[in-house]
Amino acid sequence: MADTSTLVQYHWRLAEATDKSGKHIDALFVRSDKPLELNFNGERVNVVNSCNSMLGGYHVDGTQLQVGPLAHTLMACPDPALAALDEAISQRLQGSLQWSIKTQDAAPQLQLVTAGGDTLRFAGEATAETRYGGPGDIVFLEVAAQAVPCHHPLIPNKMCLQVRERHYDAQGLQTGTPGDWQPLNQDIEGYTHEPGIRNVLRVKRYAIKNPPADAPDTAYVLDMVVESEKVAQ
């Protein structure tokens, strides 16, 4: 039996899905640029890249993965195929599924077989916690609307995000004074900056063990966009 700890160490992106006759399940692949993804955390599984995000409880009983009813957000999707994606995945995930994990070319693959005989195969991509060896620290960064010139030993005319740290209390209210603006000479994983848009980001900050020479010793990974504002030019 696969080690259940592997479930929480990876993002699981749907790579293949067939019904009991071996026919491809087209209804699960309406977003070619953003495949359906499962994220396991504690006793919850989160489904993303559908029309709505979905969340439900789960537990493992031997080779069976038991998934409870999935709660979901209430976003309306104008594309009928995308709107139908919620039902297409939720009806296949709820209940008892046979599960297994295989390693192929060092990348794990999660296979789920439904009671109806559908087979879903997911490719694993290590989470930031897995890659950096720890949970990381939550910090809030305000990103200015425009990037600024900054020095990079290998990239001439380098442009960097201009950021400053913000602070919030347990109720989500801003506290204290923001830090000083400074160029961030590295990327924030998962974040794509749009010029003219000021954002406040909640990010996870990880220490990088034994970084290469001239490389940062800290990594930033986007957790969520807290605030967004278009700034007049």
Tab-separated table of C-alpha atoms in Angstrom, residues 60-165:
chain	number	residue	atom	x	y	z
A	60	VAL	CA	-7.753	6.279	3.910
A	61	ASP	CA	-8.808	2.739	4.732
A	62	GLY	CA	-6.225	0.386	3.281
A	63	THR	CA	-6.497	0.595	-0.508
A	64	GLN	CA	-9.715	2.619	-0.283
A	65	LEU	CA	-9.840	6.408	-0.278
A	66	GLN	CA	-13.093	7.573	1.286
A	67	VAL	CA	-14.157	11.072	0.204
A	68	GLY	CA	-17.117	12.817	1.817
A	69	PRO	CA	-19.547	15.325	0.268
A	70	LEU	CA	-17.793	18.241	-1.398
A	71	ALA	CA	-18.710	21.796	-0.450
A	72	HIS	CA	-18.004	24.368	-3.146
A	73	THR	CA	-18.029	28.059	-3.860
A	74	LEU	CA	-20.978	29.541	-5.755
A	75	MET	CA	-19.321	31.151	-8.758
A	76	ALA	CA	-21.362	31.172	-11.965
A	77	CYS	CA	-19.399	30.134	-15.048
A	78	PRO	CA	-20.818	31.311	-18.413
A	79	ASP	CA	-19.104	28.484	-20.332
A	80	PRO	CA	-21.523	25.495	-20.104
A	81	ALA	CA	-18.684	22.964	-20.359
A	82	LEU	CA	-16.822	24.630	-17.510
A	83	ALA	CA	-19.982	24.870	-15.433
A	84	ALA	CA	-20.559	21.125	-15.963
A	85	LEU	CA	-17.016	20.351	-14.823
A	86	ASP	CA	-17.994	20.683	-11.151
A	87	GLU	CA	-20.523	17.883	-11.421
A	88	ALA	CA	-18.266	15.774	-13.647
A	89	ILE	CA	-15.479	15.673	-11.069
A	90	SER	CA	-17.539	15.738	-7.856
A	91	GLN	CA	-19.637	12.718	-8.818
A	92	ARG	CA	-16.460	10.745	-9.455
A	93	LEU	CA	-14.646	11.774	-6.277
A	94	GLN	CA	-17.322	11.243	-3.653
A	95	GLY	CA	-17.626	7.887	-1.922
A	96	SER	CA	-15.115	5.058	-1.967
A	97	LEU	CA	-12.290	4.996	-4.497
A	98	GLN	CA	-9.484	2.512	-4.937
A	99	TRP	CA	-6.200	4.375	-4.785
A	100	SER	CA	-2.544	3.690	-5.491
A	101	ILE	CA	0.609	5.694	-6.103
A	102	LYS	CA	3.301	4.695	-8.565
A	103	THR	CA	6.639	6.331	-9.243
A	104	GLN	CA	7.531	6.823	-12.893
A	105	ASP	CA	10.743	8.624	-13.872
A	106	ALA	CA	11.023	9.846	-10.242
A	107	ALA	CA	7.640	11.640	-10.506
A	108	PRO	CA	4.792	9.996	-8.567
A	109	GLN	CA	1.432	9.240	-10.167
A	110	LEU	CA	-1.796	8.911	-8.215
A	111	GLN	CA	-4.424	6.553	-9.616
A	112	LEU	CA	-8.038	6.610	-8.466
A	113	VAL	CA	-10.608	4.042	-9.604
A	114	THR	CA	-14.242	4.872	-8.945
A	115	ALA	CA	-16.991	2.438	-8.007
A	116	GLY	CA	-18.341	2.882	-11.542
A	117	GLY	CA	-15.047	1.804	-13.102
A	118	ASP	CA	-13.658	5.184	-14.182
A	119	THR	CA	-9.888	5.507	-13.827
A	120	LEU	CA	-8.331	8.893	-13.058
A	121	ARG	CA	-4.564	9.347	-13.177
A	122	PHE	CA	-2.891	12.387	-11.647
A	123	ALA	CA	0.716	13.556	-12.055
A	124	GLY	CA	2.382	14.712	-8.854
A	125	GLU	CA	4.275	17.986	-8.497
A	126	ALA	CA	6.033	18.524	-5.186
A	127	THR	CA	4.546	21.225	-2.971
A	128	ALA	CA	6.720	24.101	-1.819
A	129	GLU	CA	6.804	22.543	1.670
A	130	THR	CA	8.196	19.344	0.152
A	131	ARG	CA	10.741	21.144	-2.025
A	132	TYR	CA	12.022	23.448	0.704
A	133	GLY	CA	11.759	21.051	3.620
A	134	GLY	CA	9.397	22.928	5.926
A	135	PRO	CA	6.141	24.844	6.320
A	136	GLY	CA	7.579	28.300	5.633
A	137	ASP	CA	6.540	31.621	7.184
A	138	ILE	CA	3.471	33.635	6.174
A	139	VAL	CA	4.306	37.225	5.186
A	140	PHE	CA	2.392	39.944	3.354
A	141	LEU	CA	4.080	41.834	0.531
A	142	GLU	CA	2.703	44.918	-1.171
A	143	VAL	CA	3.836	44.965	-4.798
A	144	ALA	CA	4.037	48.387	-6.444
A	145	ALA	CA	2.269	48.928	-9.757
A	146	GLN	CA	5.512	49.406	-11.683
A	147	ALA	CA	8.741	47.430	-11.644
A	148	VAL	CA	12.031	49.263	-11.121
A	149	PRO	CA	15.542	48.843	-12.552
A	150	CYS	CA	17.785	46.705	-10.358
A	151	HIS	CA	21.202	45.108	-10.485
A	152	HIS	CA	21.672	41.496	-11.532
A	153	PRO	CA	25.140	40.013	-12.202
A	154	LEU	CA	23.921	37.980	-15.194
A	155	ILE	CA	20.979	39.974	-16.594
A	156	PRO	CA	21.658	43.477	-17.951
A	157	ASN	CA	18.826	46.014	-17.676
A	158	LYS	CA	17.101	43.817	-15.123
A	159	MET	CA	13.696	45.008	-13.862
A	160	CYS	CA	12.543	43.961	-10.392
A	161	LEU	CA	9.308	44.072	-8.485
A	162	GLN	CA	9.233	46.843	-5.907
A	163	VAL	CA	7.854	45.491	-2.644
A	164	ARG	CA	7.354	46.373	0.988
A	165	GLU	CA	6.163	44.241	3.870
